[in-house]
Short mmCIF file of C-alpha atoms and ligand atoms in Angstrom, two decimals:
data_model
loop_
_atom_site.label_atom_id
_atom_site.label_comp_id
_atom_site.label_asym_id
_atom_site.label_seq_id
_atom_site.Cartn_x
_atom_site.Cartn_y
_atom_site.Cartn_z
CA UNK A 1 -6.21 -6.12 28.13
CA UNK A 2 -5.61 -6.79 24.37
CA UNK A 3 -5.96 -10.59 25.47
CA UNK A 4 -9.20 -10.35 28.02
CA UNK A 5 -10.11 -8.70 24.98
CA UNK A 6 -9.38 -11.05 22.93
CA UNK A 7 -10.36 -14.09 25.38
CA UNK A 8 -13.63 -12.17 25.61
CA UNK A 9 -14.25 -11.88 21.53
CA UNK A 10 -12.58 -15.67 22.16
CA UNK A 11 -15.98 -16.92 24.15
CA UNK A 12 -18.13 -15.07 22.50
CA UNK A 13 -17.73 -16.14 18.57
CA UNK A 14 -18.18 -19.60 20.25
CA UNK A 15 -21.25 -19.39 21.02
CA UNK A 16 -22.56 -18.03 17.51
CA UNK A 17 -24.58 -20.23 15.98
CA UNK A 18 -22.13 -21.98 13.11
CA UNK A 19 -24.16 -22.77 10.93
CA UNK A 20 -24.79 -18.82 9.64
CA UNK A 21 -21.62 -17.84 8.67
CA UNK A 22 -20.82 -21.71 7.41
CA UNK A 23 -21.13 -21.47 3.93
CA UNK A 24 -18.82 -19.98 0.30
CA UNK A 25 -16.61 -17.68 2.67
CA UNK A 26 -15.91 -15.10 0.04
CA UNK A 27 -17.95 -12.05 0.54
CA UNK A 28 -19.60 -12.41 -3.35
CA UNK A 29 -23.32 -12.00 -4.13
CA UNK A 30 -24.07 -10.71 -0.71
CA UNK A 31 -27.10 -8.54 -0.65
CA UNK A 32 -27.01 -4.87 0.26
CA UNK A 33 -29.31 -2.90 -0.17
CA UNK A 34 -30.22 -0.28 -3.49
CA UNK A 35 -27.85 2.60 -3.27
CA UNK A 36 -27.66 5.14 -5.79
CA UNK A 37 -25.71 5.18 -8.53
CA UNK A 38 -23.95 8.44 -8.82
CA UNK A 39 -21.97 8.95 -12.88
CA UNK A 40 -18.40 9.60 -12.86
CA UNK A 41 -17.67 13.35 -14.16
CA UNK A 42 -15.88 13.30 -17.70
CA UNK A 43 -11.73 13.04 -16.82
CA UNK A 44 -12.91 11.84 -13.15
CA UNK A 45 -11.00 8.36 -11.65
CA UNK A 46 -11.90 7.01 -8.37
CA UNK A 47 -10.27 6.00 -6.67
CA UNK A 48 -9.37 9.46 -6.17
CA UNK A 49 -5.50 8.66 -6.08
CA UNK A 50 -2.82 8.28 -9.19
CA UNK A 51 -3.73 4.74 -10.29
CA UNK A 52 -0.36 3.33 -10.39
CA UNK A 53 -0.52 4.20 -6.19
CA UNK A 54 -1.19 1.56 -3.42
CA UNK A 55 -4.90 3.22 -2.66
CA UNK A 56 -5.55 1.93 -6.57
CA UNK A 57 -4.16 -0.72 -8.53
CA UNK A 58 -0.76 -1.21 -7.71
CA UNK A 59 1.86 -0.26 -9.50
CA UNK A 60 3.50 -1.62 -12.38
CA UNK A 61 5.29 -5.21 -12.10
CA UNK A 62 6.87 -4.34 -15.74
CA UNK A 63 5.74 -6.18 -19.21
CA UNK A 64 4.04 -9.29 -20.25
CA UNK A 65 4.74 -10.41 -23.58
CA UNK A 66 4.32 -14.40 -24.83
CA UNK A 67 7.38 -15.40 -24.53
CA UNK A 68 7.55 -14.55 -20.68
CA UNK A 69 7.61 -16.23 -17.86
CA UNK A 70 4.08 -14.47 -16.83
CA UNK A 71 2.59 -14.60 -19.78
CA UNK A 72 1.10 -17.95 -18.19
CA UNK A 73 -0.31 -15.35 -15.44
CA UNK A 74 -3.00 -14.21 -18.30
CA UNK A 75 -5.79 -16.59 -19.37
CA UNK A 76 -8.93 -15.82 -21.55
CA UNK A 77 -12.02 -14.11 -21.54
CA UNK A 78 -14.40 -15.84 -23.79
CA UNK A 79 -17.71 -14.87 -22.22
CA UNK A 80 -20.12 -14.51 -24.58
CA UNK A 81 -21.43 -11.62 -22.88
CA UNK A 82 -18.72 -9.49 -23.58
CA UNK A 83 -17.45 -8.63 -26.90
CA UNK A 84 -14.23 -8.17 -28.31
CA UNK A 85 -13.07 -5.59 -31.12
CA UNK A 86 -10.34 -7.61 -30.67
CA UNK A 87 -8.47 -4.68 -33.46
CA UNK A 88 -5.25 -6.31 -33.46
CA UNK A 89 -7.08 -9.69 -34.37
CA UNK A 90 -4.48 -12.31 -32.30
CA UNK A 91 -7.17 -12.48 -29.33
CA UNK A 92 -4.75 -10.45 -27.73
CA UNK A 93 -7.45 -8.11 -26.42
CA UNK A 94 -8.76 -11.43 -24.77
CA UNK A 95 -6.50 -12.32 -22.60
CA UNK A 96 -6.05 -11.12 -18.77
CA UNK A 97 -5.49 -11.53 -14.45
CA UNK A 98 -7.82 -13.67 -13.40
CA UNK A 99 -8.81 -11.15 -11.11
CA UNK A 100 -8.95 -8.17 -14.52
CA UNK A 101 -11.38 -11.19 -15.27
CA UNK A 102 -13.59 -11.79 -12.73
CA UNK A 103 -14.57 -8.09 -12.87
CA UNK A 104 -14.73 -7.50 -15.95
CA UNK A 105 -17.11 -10.43 -15.68
CA UNK A 106 -19.70 -9.36 -12.75
CA UNK A 107 -19.41 -5.32 -14.71
CA UNK A 108 -21.19 -7.62 -17.91
CA UNK A 109 -23.85 -8.63 -16.12
CA UNK A 110 -25.00 -5.40 -14.48
CA UNK A 111 -24.56 -3.32 -18.22
CA UNK A 112 -26.68 -6.10 -19.06
CA UNK A 113 -29.22 -5.67 -15.87
CA UNK A 114 -28.66 -1.37 -16.60
CA UNK A 115 -29.63 -1.41 -19.52
CA UNK A 116 -31.49 -4.64 -21.69
CA UNK A 117 -30.23 -5.31 -24.75
CA UNK A 118 -27.06 -3.80 -23.94
CA UNK A 119 -23.85 -5.32 -23.72
CA UNK A 120 -19.73 -4.82 -22.69
CA UNK A 121 -17.91 -4.03 -24.84
CA UNK A 122 -14.02 -3.97 -24.46
CA UNK A 123 -11.97 -1.98 -27.21
CA UNK A 124 -8.09 -3.23 -25.29
CA UNK A 125 -7.54 -5.14 -23.30
CA UNK A 126 -3.48 -6.65 -22.93
CA UNK A 127 -1.50 -5.03 -24.98
CA UNK A 128 1.91 -7.26 -27.02
CA UNK A 129 1.95 -3.88 -29.02
CA UNK A 130 3.28 -0.77 -27.32
CA UNK A 131 0.02 1.17 -28.22
CA UNK A 132 0.33 2.60 -24.39
CA UNK A 133 2.87 4.72 -22.75
CA UNK A 134 5.86 3.16 -20.97
CA UNK A 135 4.39 1.77 -17.43
CA UNK A 136 0.71 1.19 -18.96
CA UNK A 137 -0.72 -1.53 -16.92
CA UNK A 138 -1.90 -2.52 -20.29
CA UNK A 139 1.29 -4.49 -20.51
CA UNK A 140 0.32 -6.70 -17.76
CA UNK A 141 -3.27 -7.72 -18.62
CA UNK A 142 -4.55 -5.63 -15.89
CA UNK A 143 -6.00 -3.12 -17.46
CA UNK A 144 -9.56 -2.79 -20.06
CA UNK A 145 -11.12 -0.22 -22.01
CA UNK A 146 -14.26 -0.59 -22.28
CA UNK A 147 -17.44 0.71 -23.96
CA UNK A 148 -20.81 0.00 -24.05
CA UNK A 149 -21.73 -2.62 -27.19
CA UNK A 150 -24.58 0.47 -28.78
CA UNK A 151 -21.40 2.79 -28.80
CA UNK A 152 -22.97 5.46 -26.56
CA UNK A 153 -21.91 7.76 -25.39
CA UNK A 154 -24.38 9.51 -23.21
CA UNK A 155 -24.33 6.03 -21.13
CA UNK A 156 -20.01 6.04 -20.86
CA UNK A 157 -20.52 8.01 -17.39
CA UNK A 158 -23.21 5.41 -15.39
CA UNK A 159 -20.82 2.75 -17.78
CA UNK A 160 -17.43 3.97 -15.00
CA UNK A 161 -19.87 3.59 -11.63
CA UNK A 162 -21.33 1.05 -12.49
CA UNK A 163 -17.32 -0.54 -13.48
CA UNK A 164 -16.80 0.77 -9.83
CA UNK A 165 -19.95 -0.70 -7.69
CA UNK A 166 -17.61 -4.10 -10.13
CA UNK A 167 -14.55 -4.17 -8.27
CA UNK A 168 -12.03 -2.73 -10.60
CA UNK A 169 -8.67 -0.96 -8.83
CA UNK A 170 -9.11 2.10 -10.37
CA UNK A 171 -11.22 3.40 -12.79
CA UNK A 172 -11.17 6.48 -15.27
CA UNK A 173 -13.66 8.23 -17.05
CA UNK A 174 -10.42 8.71 -19.41
CA UNK A 175 -12.16 9.60 -22.58
CA UNK A 176 -15.46 10.64 -24.52
CA UNK A 177 -14.89 7.49 -26.06
CA UNK A 178 -14.06 4.76 -23.75
CA UNK A 179 -13.76 3.75 -19.83
CA UNK A 180 -10.28 2.83 -18.44
CA UNK A 181 -9.96 0.46 -15.27
CA UNK A 182 -7.52 -1.06 -13.92
CA UNK A 183 -6.60 -3.96 -11.25
CA UNK A 184 -4.24 -4.98 -9.21
CA UNK A 185 -1.92 -7.11 -9.34
CA UNK A 186 -2.40 -10.53 -9.08
CA UNK A 187 0.79 -10.71 -6.82
CA UNK A 188 -0.49 -9.08 -3.85
CA UNK A 189 -3.75 -10.28 -3.77
CA UNK A 190 -2.64 -12.88 -3.70
CA UNK A 191 -0.65 -11.90 0.05
CA UNK A 192 -3.65 -11.15 1.06
CA UNK A 193 -5.59 -15.12 0.79
CA UNK A 194 -3.21 -15.89 3.39
CA UNK A 195 -1.83 -19.35 4.51
CA UNK A 196 -2.53 -22.88 2.22
CA UNK A 197 -1.55 -26.04 0.83
CA UNK A 198 -2.57 -26.53 -1.80
CA UNK A 199 -3.70 -29.72 -3.05
CA UNK A 200 -1.25 -31.67 -4.77
CA UNK A 201 0.63 -31.16 -1.43
CA UNK A 202 1.24 -34.95 0.93
CA UNK A 203 0.33 -35.59 4.59
CA UNK A 204 2.02 -38.20 6.29
CA UNK A 205 -1.15 -40.70 7.82
CA UNK A 206 -0.73 -42.89 10.69
CA UNK A 207 -0.16 -46.76 8.78
CA UNK A 208 2.80 -44.97 7.38
CA UNK A 209 0.72 -44.07 4.01
CA UNK A 210 0.49 -40.45 2.06
CA UNK A 211 -2.74 -38.47 1.09
CA UNK A 212 -3.22 -36.23 -0.93
CA UNK A 213 -4.17 -32.90 1.05
CA UNK A 214 -6.81 -32.81 -1.55
CA UNK A 215 -8.09 -36.02 -0.21
CA UNK A 216 -7.16 -34.99 3.22
CA UNK A 217 -10.91 -35.43 6.60
CA UNK A 218 -11.62 -33.92 9.99
CA UNK A 219 -11.02 -36.56 11.92
CA UNK A 220 -7.50 -38.26 9.53
CA UNK A 221 -4.49 -38.31 11.82
CA UNK A 222 -1.71 -36.51 10.37
CA UNK A 223 1.86 -36.58 11.14
CA UNK A 224 2.30 -33.13 13.65
CA UNK A 225 4.67 -31.91 15.72
CA UNK A 226 3.84 -29.75 18.85
CA UNK A 227 2.91 -26.06 18.65
CA UNK A 228 6.06 -24.32 19.01
CA UNK A 229 7.73 -26.84 16.59
CA UNK A 230 10.04 -28.24 19.36
CA UNK A 231 7.93 -32.21 20.28
CA UNK A 232 8.99 -35.20 18.63
CA UNK A 233 6.75 -35.65 15.68
CA UNK A 234 3.04 -36.66 16.99
CA UNK A 235 0.31 -38.10 14.59
CA UNK A 236 -2.60 -35.38 16.09
CA UNK A 237 -5.91 -35.52 14.51
CA UNK A 238 -7.40 -33.22 11.73
CA UNK A 239 -10.55 -30.93 13.38
CA UNK A 240 -11.40 -28.78 10.34
CA UNK A 241 -9.98 -26.43 7.89
CA UNK A 242 -9.53 -23.19 8.61
CA UNK A 243 -9.48 -22.27 4.52
CA UNK A 244 -10.28 -24.64 1.87
CA UNK A 245 -11.08 -23.75 -1.57
CA UNK A 246 -9.95 -27.33 -4.11
CA UNK A 247 -10.99 -25.41 -7.18
CA UNK A 248 -8.75 -22.07 -6.90
CA UNK A 249 -5.32 -21.37 -8.22
CA UNK A 250 -2.11 -20.03 -6.68
CA UNK A 251 1.12 -18.99 -6.67
CA UNK A 252 2.63 -20.88 -3.39
CA UNK A 253 6.92 -20.65 -2.51
CA UNK A 254 8.43 -23.92 -3.46
CA UNK A 255 10.98 -24.43 -0.62
CA UNK A 256 13.58 -27.27 -1.36
CA UNK A 257 16.11 -28.44 0.63
CA UNK A 258 19.02 -29.66 0.74
CA UNK A 259 17.89 -33.96 1.87
CA UNK A 260 15.23 -33.47 -1.24
CA UNK A 261 12.10 -32.15 0.21
CA UNK A 262 10.41 -29.46 -1.28
CA UNK A 263 7.07 -28.45 0.12
CA UNK A 264 4.32 -25.72 -1.15
CA UNK A 265 2.73 -22.88 1.09
CA UNK A 266 1.54 -19.17 0.14
CA UNK A 267 3.50 -16.55 1.16
CA UNK A 268 2.19 -15.80 4.44
CA UNK A 269 2.38 -19.12 5.91
CA UNK A 270 3.99 -20.20 8.75
CA UNK A 271 6.94 -21.96 8.66
CA UNK A 272 9.86 -23.47 11.28
CA UNK A 273 13.09 -22.83 10.06
CA UNK A 274 16.01 -21.91 12.44
CA UNK A 275 19.94 -21.57 12.19
CA UNK A 276 20.99 -25.43 12.36
CA UNK A 277 20.45 -25.28 15.78
CA UNK A 278 17.52 -27.14 16.94
CA UNK A 279 16.91 -24.81 19.58
CA UNK A 280 16.43 -21.80 17.65
CA UNK A 281 13.73 -23.10 15.77
CA UNK A 282 10.95 -19.93 15.36
CA UNK A 283 8.15 -19.37 12.53
CA UNK A 284 8.88 -17.30 9.81
CA UNK A 285 6.32 -16.53 6.94
CA UNK A 286 7.14 -18.33 4.35
CA UNK A 287 8.19 -15.13 1.65
CA UNK A 288 11.66 -14.61 4.69
CA UNK A 289 12.81 -18.30 4.07
CA UNK A 290 16.13 -17.89 2.28
CA UNK A 291 17.84 -20.97 1.52
CA UNK A 292 20.59 -21.84 4.24
CA UNK A 293 18.27 -21.62 6.99
CA UNK A 294 17.17 -25.11 7.72
CA UNK A 295 14.05 -26.68 8.50
CA UNK A 296 12.54 -29.70 10.00
CA UNK A 297 12.25 -32.72 7.78
CA UNK A 298 10.91 -35.96 9.02
CA UNK A 299 12.75 -38.37 7.18
CA UNK A 300 10.19 -42.23 7.43
CA UNK A 301 8.96 -42.29 10.62
CA UNK A 302 8.95 -39.46 13.45
CA UNK A 303 12.60 -39.17 13.15
CA UNK A 304 13.42 -35.60 12.51
CA UNK A 305 16.54 -34.24 10.91
CA UNK A 306 17.43 -30.21 10.76
CA UNK A 307 18.27 -29.78 6.90
CA UNK A 308 19.33 -26.85 5.25
CA UNK A 309 16.95 -25.19 2.57
CA UNK A 310 18.14 -25.54 -0.78
CA UNK A 311 15.98 -23.27 -2.96
CA UNK A 312 12.97 -20.44 -2.95
CA UNK A 313 11.17 -20.36 -6.16
CA UNK A 314 7.52 -19.44 -7.04
CA UNK A 315 4.94 -21.92 -8.79
CA UNK A 316 1.14 -21.65 -9.48
CA UNK A 317 -0.35 -24.36 -8.28
CA UNK A 318 -4.00 -26.23 -7.64
CA UNK A 319 -5.99 -25.53 -4.62
CA UNK A 320 -5.39 -23.52 -0.95
CA UNK A 321 -6.22 -25.90 2.06
CA UNK A 322 -5.67 -24.85 5.48
CA UNK A 323 -5.99 -27.52 8.00
CA UNK A 324 -6.46 -27.21 11.73
CA UNK A 325 -4.66 -29.98 13.73
CA UNK A 326 -5.42 -30.76 17.38
CA UNK A 327 -1.64 -29.68 17.81
CA UNK A 328 -0.94 -26.65 15.89
CA UNK A 329 1.32 -27.49 13.78
CA UNK A 330 1.63 -30.31 10.79
CA UNK A 331 3.75 -32.25 8.47
CA UNK A 332 3.00 -31.46 4.64
CA UNK A 333 5.66 -33.08 3.21
CA UNK A 334 8.22 -34.11 5.29
CA UNK A 335 8.28 -30.62 5.84
CA UNK A 336 6.92 -29.31 10.02
CA UNK A 337 4.88 -26.39 10.04
CA UNK A 338 2.76 -24.25 11.58
CA UNK A 339 -1.41 -24.84 10.38
CA UNK A 340 -1.44 -21.08 11.03
CA UNK A 341 -0.44 -18.19 8.76
CA UNK A 342 -0.76 -14.34 7.99
CA UNK A 343 -0.64 -12.80 12.38
CA UNK A 344 3.53 -14.06 13.40
CA UNK A 345 1.81 -15.26 16.55
CA UNK A 346 0.94 -19.38 16.67
CA UNK A 347 0.68 -19.32 20.29
CA UNK A 348 -2.10 -16.55 20.27
CA UNK A 349 -3.61 -18.32 16.98
CA UNK A 350 -3.50 -21.65 18.91
CA UNK A 351 -4.74 -20.57 22.03
CA UNK A 352 -7.73 -18.55 20.24
CA UNK A 353 -9.30 -21.13 18.59
CA UNK A 354 -8.88 -23.74 21.38
CA UNK A 355 -12.37 -23.34 21.56
CA UNK A 356 -13.05 -24.09 17.66
CA UNK A 357 -10.62 -27.09 18.58
CA UNK A 358 -12.97 -28.29 21.16
CA UNK A 359 -16.08 -27.74 19.73
CA UNK A 360 -14.87 -29.96 16.13
CA UNK A 361 -13.03 -32.26 18.97
CA UNK A 362 -16.62 -33.40 20.12
CA UNK A 363 -18.43 -32.63 16.78
CA UNK A 364 -16.26 -33.28 13.37
CA UNK A 365 -17.75 -30.49 10.70
CA UNK A 366 -19.57 -32.86 7.97
CA UNK A 367 -17.16 -32.55 4.62
CA UNK A 368 -19.80 -31.32 2.65
CA UNK A 369 -19.84 -28.35 4.69
CA UNK A 370 -16.27 -27.33 4.48
CA UNK A 371 -15.23 -24.51 1.76
CA UNK A 372 -14.04 -21.13 2.09
CA UNK A 373 -12.48 -19.76 5.10
CA UNK A 374 -13.95 -20.76 8.28
CA UNK A 375 -16.79 -18.51 10.34
CA UNK A 376 -14.51 -18.76 13.18
CA UNK A 377 -11.21 -17.72 11.89
CA UNK A 378 -13.42 -15.23 9.70
CA UNK A 379 -15.07 -14.02 13.14
CA UNK A 380 -11.22 -13.40 14.60
CA UNK A 381 -9.44 -12.07 11.54
CA UNK A 382 -12.21 -8.41 11.94
CA UNK A 383 -11.77 -8.69 15.76
CA UNK A 384 -7.73 -8.83 15.34
CA UNK A 385 -8.34 -6.12 13.39
CA UNK A 386 -9.53 -4.14 15.81
CA UNK A 387 -6.96 -5.36 19.08
CA UNK A 388 -3.06 -6.43 17.55
CA UNK A 389 -0.81 -3.87 16.27
CA UNK A 390 0.42 -3.83 11.98
CA UNK A 391 4.30 -4.98 13.13
CA UNK A 392 2.56 -9.21 13.72
CA UNK A 393 1.41 -8.99 10.22
CA UNK A 394 2.59 -10.53 7.39
CA UNK A 395 3.65 -7.11 5.49
CA UNK A 396 1.17 -7.87 2.54
CA UNK A 397 -1.49 -9.03 4.70
CA UNK A 398 -1.59 -6.22 6.70
CA UNK A 399 -3.07 -3.66 4.78
CA UNK A 400 -6.39 -6.00 5.92
CA UNK A 401 -4.84 -7.16 9.12
CA UNK A 402 -6.63 -10.51 8.23
CA UNK A 403 -5.78 -13.68 11.39
CA UNK A 404 -5.90 -15.80 8.97
CA UNK A 405 -6.61 -15.17 5.86
CA UNK A 406 -8.54 -12.80 4.20
C1 NAG B 1 -5.65 -24.02 -12.49
O1 NAG B 1 -5.09 -25.38 -12.93
C2 NAG B 1 -5.34 -26.02 -13.30
C3 NAG B 1 -3.99 -27.00 -13.75
O2 NAG B 1 -2.86 -26.41 -12.30
C4 NAG B 1 -5.69 -26.05 -14.82
O3 NAG B 1 -6.11 -27.54 -15.50
C5 NAG B 1 -6.73 -25.11 -14.27
O4 NAG B 1 -7.94 -25.04 -16.02
C6 NAG B 1 -7.06 -23.79 -13.44
N1 NAG B 1 -7.77 -23.23 -13.53
C7 NAG B 1 -7.97 -21.58 -13.76
C8 NAG B 1 -9.19 -21.69 -12.53
O5 NAG B 1 -7.21 -20.83 -13.67
C1 NAG B 2 12.25 -28.64 -5.96
O1 NAG B 2 12.55 -29.70 -5.56
C2 NAG B 2 11.16 -30.76 -6.40
C3 NAG B 2 10.99 -32.01 -5.68
O2 NAG B 2 11.80 -32.35 -5.45
C4 NAG B 2 11.69 -30.16 -8.18
O3 NAG B 2 10.47 -30.90 -8.97
C5 NAG B 2 11.83 -29.29 -7.87
O4 NAG B 2 12.73 -29.18 -9.25
C6 NAG B 2 12.81 -28.99 -7.41
N1 NAG B 2 13.67 -27.05 -7.53
C7 NAG B 2 15.08 -26.61 -7.68
C8 NAG B 2 14.63 -25.72 -7.75
O5 NAG B 2 15.74 -27.53 -7.33
#
């Protein structure tokens, strides 16, 4: 029943015009019909749940100090359309997570549109001095307190509404003197960006050389295996990219093996692991790989090893790439991984992508058109959300129930 619905969907989708949905991938900047903006009431918050719950900004993940490892998660905001009060005179108020920065920059534009000549003003950003309550999101660069540059308190109720519209995960008309806004952590957002490899990872080519993921083109013959990872290594053409975002930085899981291989992939990407016997090979999410399990490595040529995982660490790297090969698997940094993500049923993903594989084996897409999530898997995500049980999705991606990437 499910499968036949999916098949029907896949068929319908394979007939959809490719040009229409191809593009920057993310839904930013889509035109919506103008909407009536209702100001927030004093002490109102939106959404109407507590700030640190899943439906809003989520739980605190611990204070970030200048000395902590996570300090690098904060990025300074030098947007000249925003006025930073910078009371502390340390630039701390400019520091925030990427998500907070994106929402703030978007809000800055709506403020200037709503009130020409007026700018957005930030009175509090990241707090390193302990001015807030114990588990405040200000300590993680995930919260800002804002006003307008003219400090006209009559504008704040509408400013709060604009903040909601700009995409802050929680907005609170906290005091007559400011609006408090906060966002989800980068980790919880990163999980939704599905399965990808960083740009610096290497694929193995037929001529014996390697190529950076960021340089891979459709048509390149790259080392892969069968869909279930059990087949011998073979060269398979890259047909397209399920996702391709060269300029985005994300947190990757770095899996090192006893034979010196090291593969990086995002939490929801699928990789082949076993209990170190060949016939126990299965796909698991990268975030579920444990030291002591085995992965399949290629050490030169087409021979494979079962290599013991020696460590799993997290690291930020640049670029998000999810190449799709004819065979459905790919050797990256000498380790065998699936081409699929988020949904732990690579067989199904491979099968519903058959029309796409056929299309691209006949007409390779021009390189320049590949940015963002491919239109076809994006459409399937939508379909999958209605047809598949939650249990097969990556736990972090479950709320969006994405098939591949969101
Ligand atoms: C991404 O990381 C690179 C270094 O790996 C850095 O040069 C670049 O500025 C970062 N980009 C963003 C948008 O944070
Ligand atoms: C994993 O391997 C990479 C590349 O060889 C190395 O730079 C890194 O330090 C290793 N990480 C750990 C935790 O051993």
